[in-house]
Tab-separated table of C-alpha atoms and ligand atoms in Angstrom:
chain	number	residue	atom	x	y	z
P	12	MET	CA	15.488	-20.157	-69.704
P	13	ALA	CA	11.791	-20.437	-68.854
P	14	GLU	CA	10.813	-19.072	-65.472
P	15	THR	CA	8.733	-21.090	-63.022
P	16	ARG	CA	6.119	-19.660	-60.681
P	17	ILE	CA	4.014	-21.539	-58.186
P	18	GLN	CA	0.402	-20.881	-58.906
P	19	GLY	CA	-2.512	-22.348	-56.965
P	20	GLY	CA	-0.248	-25.236	-55.989
P	21	ILE	CA	0.547	-25.813	-59.680
P	22	LYS	CA	3.821	-24.880	-61.300
P	23	MET	CA	3.192	-22.178	-63.846
P	24	GLN	CA	5.858	-21.661	-66.485
P	25	LEU	CA	6.288	-18.355	-68.159
P	26	THR	CA	6.968	-19.213	-71.785
P	27	LYS	CA	9.956	-17.816	-73.673
P	28	GLU	CA	7.529	-15.599	-75.590
P	29	GLN	CA	6.036	-14.183	-72.376
P	30	ILE	CA	9.502	-13.471	-70.980
P	31	MET	CA	10.431	-11.762	-74.255
P	32	ILE	CA	7.301	-9.595	-74.162
P	33	ARG	CA	8.043	-8.552	-70.592
P	34	LYS	CA	11.610	-7.679	-71.616
P	35	THR	CA	10.441	-5.591	-74.585
P	36	ALA	CA	7.878	-3.740	-72.457
P	37	ARG	CA	10.436	-3.194	-69.675
P	38	GLU	CA	13.065	-1.766	-72.025
P	39	PHE	CA	10.545	0.564	-73.641
P	40	ALA	CA	9.009	1.686	-70.340
P	41	ARG	CA	12.304	2.395	-68.586
P	42	LYS	CA	13.884	4.127	-71.588
P	43	ASP	CA	10.916	6.024	-72.992
P	44	LEU	CA	8.354	6.504	-70.192
P	45	ALA	CA	10.268	6.646	-66.915
P	46	PRO	CA	12.458	9.689	-67.719
P	47	LEU	CA	9.383	11.760	-68.655
P	48	ALA	CA	6.918	10.566	-66.021
P	49	ALA	CA	7.574	13.276	-63.391
P	50	GLU	CA	7.478	16.112	-65.920
P	51	ARG	CA	4.324	14.797	-67.568
P	52	ASP	CA	2.685	14.490	-64.170
P	53	GLN	CA	3.613	18.018	-63.192
P	54	ASN	CA	2.582	19.606	-66.529
P	55	HIS	CA	-0.443	17.346	-67.063
P	56	ASP	CA	1.057	16.353	-70.433
P	57	TYR	CA	-0.764	13.582	-72.291
P	58	PRO	CA	1.776	10.938	-73.443
P	59	ALA	CA	0.772	11.158	-77.126
P	60	GLU	CA	4.221	10.432	-78.559
P	61	SER	CA	4.757	7.458	-76.270
P	62	LEU	CA	1.347	6.033	-77.204
P	63	LYS	CA	2.324	6.184	-80.877
P	64	LYS	CA	5.452	4.166	-80.108
P	65	MET	CA	3.373	1.746	-78.044
P	66	GLY	CA	1.145	1.208	-81.072
P	67	GLU	CA	4.226	0.404	-83.167
P	68	LEU	CA	5.484	-1.995	-80.486
P	69	GLY	CA	2.167	-3.852	-80.341
P	70	LEU	CA	1.280	-2.714	-76.815
P	71	LEU	CA	-2.112	-1.296	-77.841
P	72	GLY	CA	-3.644	-4.396	-79.348
P	73	MET	CA	-2.053	-7.120	-77.303
P	74	LEU	CA	-5.122	-9.353	-77.021
P	75	VAL	CA	-6.496	-8.630	-80.502
P	76	PRO	CA	-6.057	-11.367	-83.151
P	77	GLU	CA	-3.575	-10.675	-85.943
P	78	GLU	CA	-6.350	-10.467	-88.573
P	79	TYR	CA	-7.428	-7.175	-86.950
P	80	GLY	CA	-3.893	-5.848	-86.669
P	81	GLY	CA	-3.269	-7.036	-83.104
P	82	GLU	CA	-0.663	-9.300	-81.536
P	83	GLY	CA	-2.980	-12.199	-80.655
P	84	LEU	CA	-1.277	-12.652	-77.279
P	85	ASP	CA	-2.569	-14.202	-74.070
P	86	THR	CA	-3.641	-12.372	-70.919
P	87	VAL	CA	-0.539	-13.444	-68.989
P	88	SER	CA	1.621	-11.635	-71.556
P	89	TYR	CA	-0.672	-8.631	-71.288
P	90	VAL	CA	-0.395	-8.349	-67.483
P	91	LEU	CA	3.387	-8.754	-67.656
P	92	ALA	CA	3.602	-5.840	-70.112
P	93	MET	CA	1.095	-3.736	-68.157
P	94	THR	CA	3.112	-4.197	-64.957
P	95	GLU	CA	6.216	-2.900	-66.725
P	96	VAL	CA	4.458	0.153	-68.176
P	97	ALA	CA	2.919	0.998	-64.788
P	98	TYR	CA	6.301	0.603	-63.108
P	99	ALA	CA	7.426	3.591	-65.186
P	100	CYS	CA	4.257	5.677	-65.597
P	101	ALA	CA	0.824	4.949	-64.126
P	102	SER	CA	-0.862	7.623	-66.269
P	103	THR	CA	0.236	5.889	-69.463
P	104	ALA	CA	-0.683	2.514	-67.991
P	105	VAL	CA	-4.309	3.454	-67.298
P	106	ILE	CA	-4.750	4.651	-70.891
P	107	MET	CA	-3.215	1.364	-72.084
P	108	SER	CA	-5.461	-0.637	-69.773
P	109	VAL	CA	-8.805	0.939	-70.726
P	110	HIS	CA	-7.901	0.829	-74.427
P	111	ASN	CA	-6.626	-2.770	-74.529
P	112	SER	CA	-8.893	-4.547	-72.169
P	113	ILE	CA	-12.282	-2.880	-71.884
P	114	CYS	CA	-12.378	-1.304	-75.349
P	115	CYS	CA	-10.607	-3.780	-77.663
P	116	GLY	CA	-12.086	-6.632	-75.601
P	117	SER	CA	-15.672	-5.379	-75.961
P	118	LEU	CA	-15.271	-4.824	-79.703
P	119	LEU	CA	-13.957	-8.352	-80.100
P	120	ARG	CA	-16.726	-9.877	-77.997
P	121	PHE	CA	-19.699	-7.858	-79.241
P	122	GLY	CA	-18.623	-6.021	-82.426
P	123	THR	CA	-19.926	-6.909	-85.878
P	124	GLN	CA	-17.370	-7.901	-88.502
P	125	GLN	CA	-17.755	-4.433	-90.016
P	126	GLN	CA	-17.191	-2.671	-86.629
P	127	ARG	CA	-14.122	-4.770	-85.867
P	128	GLU	CA	-12.592	-4.050	-89.236
P	129	LYS	CA	-13.355	-0.357	-89.060
P	130	PHE	CA	-12.113	0.294	-85.528
P	131	LEU	CA	-9.698	-2.382	-84.359
P	132	LYS	CA	-6.955	-1.778	-86.934
P	133	PRO	CA	-6.488	1.930	-86.118
P	134	MET	CA	-6.866	1.124	-82.418
P	135	THR	CA	-4.141	-1.520	-82.394
P	136	ALA	CA	-1.875	0.809	-84.393
P	137	GLY	CA	-2.362	3.526	-81.790
P	138	GLU	CA	-3.981	5.869	-84.341
P	139	ILE	CA	-7.199	5.921	-82.298
P	140	ILE	CA	-7.250	5.625	-78.520
P	141	CYS	CA	-10.564	4.380	-77.148
P	142	SER	CA	-12.221	5.234	-73.815
P	143	PHE	CA	-15.084	3.696	-71.871
P	144	ALA	CA	-18.005	5.889	-70.799
P	145	LEU	CA	-20.175	4.198	-68.191
P	146	SER	CA	-20.202	6.430	-65.077
P	147	GLU	CA	-22.448	9.453	-64.634
P	148	PRO	CA	-22.787	12.157	-61.984
P	149	GLU	CA	-25.461	10.079	-60.212
P	150	ALA	CA	-24.376	6.601	-61.339
P	151	GLY	CA	-20.900	5.512	-60.203
P	152	SER	CA	-20.887	2.242	-58.268
P	153	ASP	CA	-24.453	1.615	-59.478
P	154	PRO	CA	-24.234	1.915	-63.281
P	155	ALA	CA	-27.592	0.170	-63.785
P	156	SER	CA	-29.196	3.454	-62.682
P	157	LEU	CA	-27.590	5.492	-65.478
P	158	GLN	CA	-29.749	8.200	-67.064
P	159	THR	CA	-28.154	9.057	-70.422
P	160	THR	CA	-30.767	8.245	-73.063
P	161	ALA	CA	-30.540	6.902	-76.613
P	162	GLU	CA	-33.707	7.227	-78.671
P	163	LYS	CA	-34.053	5.572	-82.052
P	164	ASP	CA	-34.698	8.012	-84.895
P	165	GLY	CA	-34.624	6.324	-88.305
P	166	ASP	CA	-31.084	5.169	-89.027
P	167	PHE	CA	-29.728	6.954	-85.952
P	168	TYR	CA	-29.843	6.868	-82.171
P	169	VAL	CA	-30.038	10.286	-80.518
P	170	LEU	CA	-28.017	10.455	-77.283
P	171	ASN	CA	-28.630	12.937	-74.466
P	172	GLY	CA	-26.947	13.109	-71.066
P	173	THR	CA	-23.661	13.534	-69.218
P	174	LYS	CA	-20.908	11.005	-68.535
P	175	ARG	CA	-18.448	11.607	-65.704
P	176	TRP	CA	-14.901	10.503	-64.711
P	177	ILE	CA	-14.051	9.460	-68.249
P	178	THR	CA	-10.375	8.539	-68.574
P	179	GLY	CA	-9.171	10.054	-71.852
P	180	GLY	CA	-12.327	12.143	-72.261
P	181	ALA	CA	-10.390	15.097	-73.686
P	182	THR	CA	-8.007	13.106	-75.848
P	183	SER	CA	-9.482	9.812	-77.096
P	184	GLY	CA	-10.927	9.534	-80.589
P	185	LEU	CA	-13.462	6.799	-79.842
P	186	PHE	CA	-15.764	6.046	-76.901
P	187	ILE	CA	-17.833	3.058	-75.882
P	188	VAL	CA	-20.844	4.845	-74.397
P	189	LEU	CA	-23.554	3.196	-72.333
P	190	ALA	CA	-27.008	4.745	-72.661
P	191	ARG	CA	-30.583	3.842	-71.861
P	192	THR	CA	-32.692	2.662	-74.809
P	193	ASP	CA	-35.606	1.477	-72.640
P	194	PRO	CA	-36.476	3.521	-69.529
P	195	GLU	CA	-38.653	0.735	-68.095
P	196	ALA	CA	-36.238	-2.168	-68.351
P	197	GLY	CA	-33.626	-1.483	-65.636
P	198	HIS	CA	-30.223	-2.903	-66.495
P	199	ARG	CA	-31.762	-4.713	-69.475
P	200	GLY	CA	-32.752	-1.336	-70.961
P	201	ILE	CA	-29.115	-0.221	-71.428
P	202	SER	CA	-27.266	-0.397	-74.766
P	203	ALA	CA	-23.676	0.271	-75.842
P	204	PHE	CA	-22.654	2.630	-78.658
P	205	LEU	CA	-19.470	3.419	-80.538
P	206	VAL	CA	-19.198	7.208	-80.541
P	207	THR	CA	-16.450	9.101	-82.356
P	208	ARG	CA	-15.286	12.532	-81.250
P	209	ASP	CA	-16.413	14.185	-84.495
P	210	MET	CA	-20.085	13.236	-84.085
P	211	GLU	CA	-22.507	16.156	-84.018
P	212	GLY	CA	-23.837	16.866	-80.524
P	213	PHE	CA	-20.797	15.399	-78.750
P	214	SER	CA	-18.506	17.572	-76.639
P	215	THR	CA	-16.126	17.349	-73.731
P	216	GLY	CA	-17.088	18.905	-70.402
P	217	ARG	CA	-15.041	19.912	-67.397
P	218	LEU	CA	-11.526	18.598	-66.896
P	219	GLU	CA	-11.048	17.141	-63.407
P	220	ASP	CA	-8.247	18.626	-61.307
P	221	LYS	CA	-6.974	15.323	-59.937
P	222	MET	CA	-4.664	14.280	-57.149
P	223	GLY	CA	-2.697	11.764	-59.247
P	224	GLN	CA	-2.307	10.087	-62.648
P	225	CYS	CA	-2.205	13.665	-63.936
P	226	ALA	CA	-0.811	12.887	-67.402
P	227	SER	CA	-4.047	11.087	-68.190
P	228	ASP	CA	-7.004	13.437	-68.483
P	229	THR	CA	-10.366	12.736	-66.835
P	230	THR	CA	-13.397	14.675	-68.052
P	231	ASP	CA	-17.142	14.794	-68.451
P	232	LEU	CA	-18.622	13.884	-71.827
P	233	LEU	CA	-21.686	15.840	-72.920
P	234	PHE	CA	-24.299	14.464	-75.303
P	235	ASN	CA	-26.685	17.063	-76.675
P	236	ASN	CA	-28.879	15.420	-79.317
P	237	CYS	CA	-25.798	13.513	-80.433
P	238	ARG	CA	-26.695	11.537	-83.551
P	239	VAL	CA	-25.040	8.136	-83.627
P	240	PRO	CA	-25.542	5.934	-86.717
P	241	ALA	CA	-27.602	2.847	-85.861
P	242	ASP	CA	-24.806	0.567	-87.092
P	243	HIS	CA	-22.671	1.935	-84.233
P	244	LEU	CA	-24.768	-0.009	-81.730
P	245	LEU	CA	-22.308	-2.418	-80.040
P	246	GLY	CA	-24.031	-5.725	-79.311
P	247	ASN	CA	-27.803	-5.939	-79.302
P	248	GLU	CA	-30.179	-3.347	-77.928
P	249	GLY	CA	-30.548	-4.004	-74.188
P	250	GLU	CA	-27.220	-5.875	-74.000
P	251	GLY	CA	-25.178	-2.866	-72.867
P	252	PHE	CA	-24.977	-3.794	-69.190
P	253	ILE	CA	-23.471	-7.164	-70.105
P	254	VAL	CA	-21.041	-5.391	-72.486
P	255	ALA	CA	-19.999	-3.188	-69.553
P	256	MET	CA	-19.757	-5.932	-66.921
P	257	SER	CA	-17.798	-8.348	-69.088
P	258	GLY	CA	-15.619	-5.416	-70.203
P	259	LEU	CA	-14.912	-4.623	-66.566
P	260	ASP	CA	-13.863	-8.231	-65.948
P	261	ASP	CA	-11.139	-7.608	-68.521
P	262	GLY	CA	-10.466	-4.065	-67.357
P	263	ARG	CA	-9.942	-5.015	-63.729
P	264	ILE	CA	-7.149	-7.438	-64.686
P	265	GLY	CA	-5.410	-4.473	-66.291
P	266	ILE	CA	-5.887	-2.288	-63.217
P	267	ALA	CA	-4.658	-5.110	-60.967
P	268	ALA	CA	-1.494	-5.388	-63.072
P	269	LEU	CA	-1.115	-1.601	-63.035
P	270	SER	CA	-1.347	-1.685	-59.223
P	271	LEU	CA	1.302	-4.388	-59.105
P	272	GLY	CA	3.709	-2.350	-61.260
P	273	LEU	CA	3.238	0.707	-59.097
P	274	GLY	CA	3.754	-1.291	-55.890
P	275	GLN	CA	6.901	-2.902	-57.290
P	276	ALA	CA	8.275	0.516	-58.276
P	277	ALA	CA	7.667	1.874	-54.761
P	278	LEU	CA	9.292	-1.176	-53.171
P	279	ASP	CA	12.387	-0.839	-55.384
P	280	GLN	CA	12.635	2.898	-54.680
P	281	ALA	CA	12.367	2.265	-50.931
P	282	ALA	CA	15.002	-0.477	-50.930
P	283	ASP	CA	17.442	1.684	-52.935
P	284	TYR	CA	16.903	4.664	-50.663
P	285	ALA	CA	17.284	2.585	-47.494
P	286	ARG	CA	20.634	1.242	-48.709
P	287	GLN	CA	22.075	4.674	-49.418
P	288	ARG	CA	20.546	6.804	-46.644
P	289	VAL	CA	22.931	6.999	-43.662
P	290	GLN	CA	21.706	7.977	-40.181
P	291	PHE	CA	23.326	7.266	-36.817
P	292	GLY	CA	26.503	6.359	-38.741
P	293	LYS	CA	25.064	3.470	-40.823
P	294	PRO	CA	22.647	2.894	-43.717
P	295	ILE	CA	19.080	2.868	-42.421
P	296	SER	CA	18.667	-0.508	-44.197
P	297	GLU	CA	20.636	-2.019	-41.305
P	298	ASN	CA	17.897	-1.206	-38.792
P	299	GLN	CA	15.677	-4.152	-37.973
P	300	GLY	CA	12.506	-2.046	-37.879
P	301	LEU	CA	13.108	-0.924	-41.434
P	302	ARG	CA	14.202	-4.384	-42.648
P	303	TRP	CA	10.900	-5.789	-41.433
P	304	MET	CA	9.013	-3.044	-43.264
P	305	ILE	CA	10.788	-3.966	-46.500
P	306	ALA	CA	10.089	-7.667	-45.884
P	307	ASP	CA	6.366	-6.958	-45.373
P	308	MET	CA	6.233	-4.772	-48.493
P	309	ALA	CA	8.008	-7.386	-50.631
P	310	THR	CA	5.642	-10.111	-49.398
P	311	ASP	CA	2.649	-7.904	-50.139
P	312	VAL	CA	3.870	-7.218	-53.691
P	313	GLU	CA	4.533	-10.905	-54.303
P	314	ALA	CA	1.083	-11.932	-53.035
P	315	ALA	CA	-0.500	-9.451	-55.435
P	316	ARG	CA	1.620	-10.810	-58.303
P	317	GLN	CA	0.333	-14.330	-57.689
P	318	LEU	CA	-3.298	-13.148	-57.694
P	319	VAL	CA	-2.761	-11.149	-60.884
P	320	LEU	CA	-1.118	-14.092	-62.679
P	321	ASN	CA	-3.789	-16.450	-61.368
P	322	ALA	CA	-6.609	-14.257	-62.718
P	323	ALA	CA	-4.832	-13.825	-66.067
P	324	SER	CA	-4.196	-17.530	-66.547
P	325	LYS	CA	-7.766	-18.378	-65.542
P	326	LYS	CA	-8.943	-15.979	-68.229
P	327	ASP	CA	-6.604	-17.619	-70.722
P	328	GLN	CA	-8.238	-20.968	-69.952
P	329	GLU	CA	-11.498	-19.317	-71.060
P	330	GLU	CA	-13.147	-20.057	-67.733
P	331	ARG	CA	-15.374	-17.545	-65.946
P	332	CYS	CA	-12.879	-15.494	-63.965
P	333	THR	CA	-15.019	-12.715	-62.428
P	334	LYS	CA	-14.164	-13.764	-58.859
P	335	GLU	CA	-10.422	-14.188	-59.467
P	336	VAL	CA	-10.253	-10.869	-61.322
P	337	SER	CA	-12.003	-8.999	-58.506
P	338	MET	CA	-9.741	-10.663	-55.923
P	339	ALA	CA	-6.677	-9.570	-57.900
P	340	LYS	CA	-8.009	-6.015	-58.328
P	341	LEU	CA	-9.008	-5.751	-54.661
P	342	TYR	CA	-5.745	-7.065	-53.252
P	343	ALA	CA	-3.338	-5.454	-55.709
P	344	SER	CA	-4.916	-1.989	-55.481
P	345	GLU	CA	-4.972	-2.069	-51.664
P	346	MET	CA	-1.393	-3.382	-51.678
P	347	SER	CA	-0.314	-0.541	-53.918
P	348	ASN	CA	-1.737	1.991	-51.456
P	349	ARG	CA	-0.045	0.274	-48.495
P	350	VAL	CA	3.322	-0.155	-50.191
P	351	THR	CA	3.549	3.343	-51.690
P	352	GLY	CA	2.675	4.745	-48.237
P	353	GLN	CA	5.374	2.660	-46.565
P	354	ALA	CA	7.895	3.625	-49.261
P	355	LEU	CA	7.140	7.291	-48.621
P	356	GLN	CA	7.600	6.730	-44.877
P	357	ILE	CA	11.016	5.145	-45.470
P	358	HIS	CA	12.050	8.236	-47.436
P	359	GLY	CA	11.118	10.443	-44.458
P	360	GLY	CA	10.825	14.160	-45.252
P	361	TYR	CA	12.323	13.644	-48.732
P	362	GLY	CA	9.428	11.338	-49.597
P	363	TYR	CA	7.017	14.201	-49.044
P	364	THR	CA	8.692	16.263	-51.763
P	365	LYS	CA	8.771	16.012	-55.538
P	366	GLU	CA	12.524	15.404	-55.356
P	367	PHE	CA	11.874	11.659	-55.142
P	368	PRO	CA	9.450	9.613	-57.288
P	369	VAL	CA	7.626	8.080	-54.285
P	370	GLU	CA	5.590	11.247	-53.837
P	371	ARG	CA	4.078	10.708	-57.315
P	372	LEU	CA	3.714	6.955	-56.818
P	373	TYR	CA	1.781	7.579	-53.594
P	374	ARG	CA	-0.624	9.989	-55.319
P	375	ASP	CA	-0.949	7.762	-58.401
P	376	ALA	CA	-1.852	4.747	-56.261
P	377	ARG	CA	-4.724	6.409	-54.461
P	378	VAL	CA	-7.298	6.054	-57.251
P	379	LEU	CA	-6.620	2.347	-57.764
P	380	THR	CA	-9.045	1.313	-55.020
P	381	ILE	CA	-11.688	3.599	-56.552
P	382	TYR	CA	-11.841	3.347	-60.364
P	383	GLU	CA	-13.110	0.304	-62.249
P	384	GLY	CA	-15.045	-0.610	-59.112
P	385	THR	CA	-14.138	0.425	-55.570
P	386	SER	CA	-12.707	-2.127	-53.141
P	387	GLN	CA	-16.158	-2.353	-51.595
P	388	ILE	CA	-17.660	-3.212	-55.021
P	389	GLN	CA	-14.981	-5.881	-55.561
P	390	LYS	CA	-16.014	-7.450	-52.241
P	391	MET	CA	-19.655	-7.429	-53.402
P	392	VAL	CA	-18.644	-9.157	-56.625
P	393	ILE	CA	-16.531	-11.771	-54.828
P	394	ALA	CA	-19.302	-12.503	-52.308
P	395	ASN	CA	-21.938	-12.700	-55.075
P	396	GLU	CA	-19.762	-15.160	-56.991
P	397	MET	CA	-19.267	-17.283	-53.866
P	398	LEU	CA	-22.680	-17.124	-52.262
P	399	GLY	CA	-24.972	-16.419	-55.205
P	400	GLY	CA	-28.202	-14.407	-54.796
P	401	LYS	CA	-28.547	-11.085	-53.080
P	402	LYS	CA	-31.340	-8.674	-52.226
P	403	LYS	CA	-33.157	-7.277	-55.272
P	404	ARG	CA	-32.956	-3.525	-55.824
P	405	LYS	CA	-35.977	-1.469	-54.707
P	406	ASN	CA	-36.255	0.818	-57.767
T	23	CAA	N1	-20.116	-10.646	-66.728
T	23	CAA	C1	-21.254	-10.821	-67.459
T	23	CAA	N2	-22.472	-10.499	-66.959
T	23	CAA	C2	-22.528	-10.006	-65.719
T	23	CAA	C3	-21.393	-9.805	-64.931
T	23	CAA	C4	-20.140	-10.152	-65.476
T	23	CAA	N3	-19.009	-9.978	-64.789
T	23	CAA	N4	-21.765	-9.286	-63.738
T	23	CAA	C5	-23.101	-9.159	-63.763
T	23	CAA	N5	-23.557	-9.609	-64.959
T	23	CAA	C6	-24.960	-9.698	-65.397
T	23	CAA	C7	-25.768	-10.562	-64.440
T	23	CAA	O1	-25.697	-11.925	-64.801
T	23	CAA	C8	-27.146	-9.996	-64.620
T	23	CAA	O2	-27.692	-10.511	-65.824
T	23	CAA	P1	-29.292	-10.684	-66.068
T	23	CAA	O3	-29.625	-9.709	-67.112
T	23	CAA	O4	-29.456	-12.071	-66.497
T	23	CAA	O5	-29.997	-10.368	-64.780
T	23	CAA	C9	-26.904	-8.534	-64.855
T	23	CAA	O6	-25.545	-8.398	-65.285
T	23	CAA	C10	-27.111	-7.684	-63.616
T	23	CAA	O7	-26.273	-8.200	-62.587
T	23	CAA	P2	-26.397	-7.709	-61.083
T	23	CAA	O8	-27.830	-7.847	-60.633
T	23	CAA	O9	-25.335	-8.370	-60.288
T	23	CAA	O10	-26.098	-6.137	-61.259
T	23	CAA	P3	-26.062	-4.960	-60.185
T	23	CAA	O11	-26.769	-3.790	-60.746
T	23	CAA	O12	-26.453	-5.451	-58.836
T	23	CAA	O13	-24.496	-4.533	-60.175
T	23	CAA	C11	-22.177	-4.585	-59.621
T	23	CAA	C12	-23.481	-5.373	-59.911
T	23	CAA	C13	-21.079	-5.624	-59.631
T	23	CAA	C14	-22.214	-3.858	-58.321
T	23	CAA	C15	-21.910	-3.577	-60.781
T	23	CAA	O14	-22.881	-2.567	-60.774
T	23	CAA	C16	-20.545	-2.936	-60.732
T	23	CAA	O15	-19.570	-3.527	-61.170
T	23	CAA	N6	-20.426	-1.668	-60.241
T	23	CAA	C17	-19.202	-0.919	-60.312
T	23	CAA	C18	-19.135	-0.097	-61.576
T	23	CAA	C19	-17.730	0.180	-62.003
T	23	CAA	O16	-16.828	-0.616	-61.838
T	23	CAA	N7	-17.538	1.325	-62.643
T	23	CAA	C20	-16.261	1.645	-63.165
T	23	CAA	C21	-16.395	2.693	-64.217
T	23	CAA	S1	-15.291	2.450	-65.536
T	23	CAA	C22	-13.820	3.107	-65.091
T	23	CAA	O17	-13.557	3.449	-63.974
T	23	CAA	C23	-12.853	3.087	-66.229
T	23	CAA	C24	-11.851	4.161	-66.184
T	23	CAA	O18	-12.027	5.185	-66.802
T	23	CAA	C25	-10.557	3.921	-65.482
C-alpha cells in the first residue's frame, strides 16, 4: 500500500516504486553493510566489495537515465536509499553520495555526449568511483579563492596545485577537479576537469587520520604538471564555479539524507538499549526523564526527514531548490550530532566504548556539519536566497 506523508501542508505519497527501492536498499544495507561496519571503521577498510554489489543493484547511478546505464529514478527514491545505506554504514554512504549526486549529476548537466558515454556507464556499474576535488589547503569555505592552475598547452591543460580533504582521494578512479584557467577573473576564472588516476603528473598526497567515517579515505591530491586532454574540460572554460555550486546543491541533499539515516540508527539503538537496560529494578525506558529524551530525539529525526523529503521533491519538480537543500543539510546534520550524542548518553559508560555501535555513530556524525559546506555556510546560502545581495568580496 502506498504510504502518505504530510509535506508542506500537502499530502505526499510515496509511490510503490519508491517503497520498493527503499526496501531493496534496506535489505542490502542491513545484510551486507551493517555486519561489517564496525570492523571496516576500526581497520580503515574501504568497502570495495560492497560498492561492486551496489553497482549491480543500481545504487551508484540512481539519478542517471537508462541510456547511460543508470536507473533513471527521482530524487525522492535516491534519498530513501541513501538513508538506508547511512543507517548501516556512514562511510559507504558518503562515497555513494559524492559519486551519485555531485559527480554523476555534474556529468549529466555539463558533460558532452562523448564524456557521458565514456564515463557514466562504468560509473553507474560501480567499475569507476568518482570523487569531487574542490577544496584546497587555503580554500575550504571560500572555494572561489582556489589556487590550483590549469594552463592551456595545445590539446592539453596542464594542472598544478594541491587539493585537500578529498573523499575517496586514495581509491577513486575519476575526479572532477576545479582549477583556475584565468587568474584575473575570480570565480569566473575557474574551470572543471575530468581527471583519471592514471594521468601523468597526478598523485595522491597524505592520508588524513580522521575521527570518523574511517572506512572512507580522505586525502590530498597533488598535481605536478598533470596533463589533462582538452576534451576532458567539463562545461565551458570559466564555468567551473557553477559546475561546483550546482553540484553541491545535489550533493547536500545526499548528505542531508545520510545525516537522517545516521540519526535514525542512533535513535533506534537508544530505544532498544533503554528497553533492555535495567537499573533500580526496572528498565530505564520507564523513567520519565529518559522517555522525554527519546521523544525529543524522535521528533528531531522526523523533522529532518520532512526537510529532506521536501528538498528532494522540490528538486524533482525541477524548481530551484538551493534554499530547501541547504535547510535540509543544516537541520539534518545538526540533528544527527544532537541525536547521536543523546543516544550515547542513554547508553551511559557502555556508549563510550566500542562495544556498542553508538560510539561509531557519534564519531561518524561529527563531520556532517562540516563537509559539503559547514552549518555556517548553509546559513549564508539560506539568507542569500531569502534576502538577495550581500557585500562584495574585497579581493
Ligand atoms: N547554483 C548555481 N549557481 C550558483 C549557486 C548555485 N547553488 N550558488 C552560487 N551560484 C553562482 C552565482 O549565481 C554567481 O554567479 P555569477 O557568475 O553570475 O556571479 C556565482 O555562483 C558566485 O556566487 P556567490 O557570489 O554567491 O559566491 P561566493 O564566492 O560568495 O560563495 C558560497 C558562495 C555559498 C559561500 C560558496 O562559496 C560555498 O558553497 N562554500 C562552501 C564550499 C563547500 O561546500 N565545499 C565543500 C567541499 S566538497 C566536499 O566536502 C565533498 C566531500 O568530499 C564530502
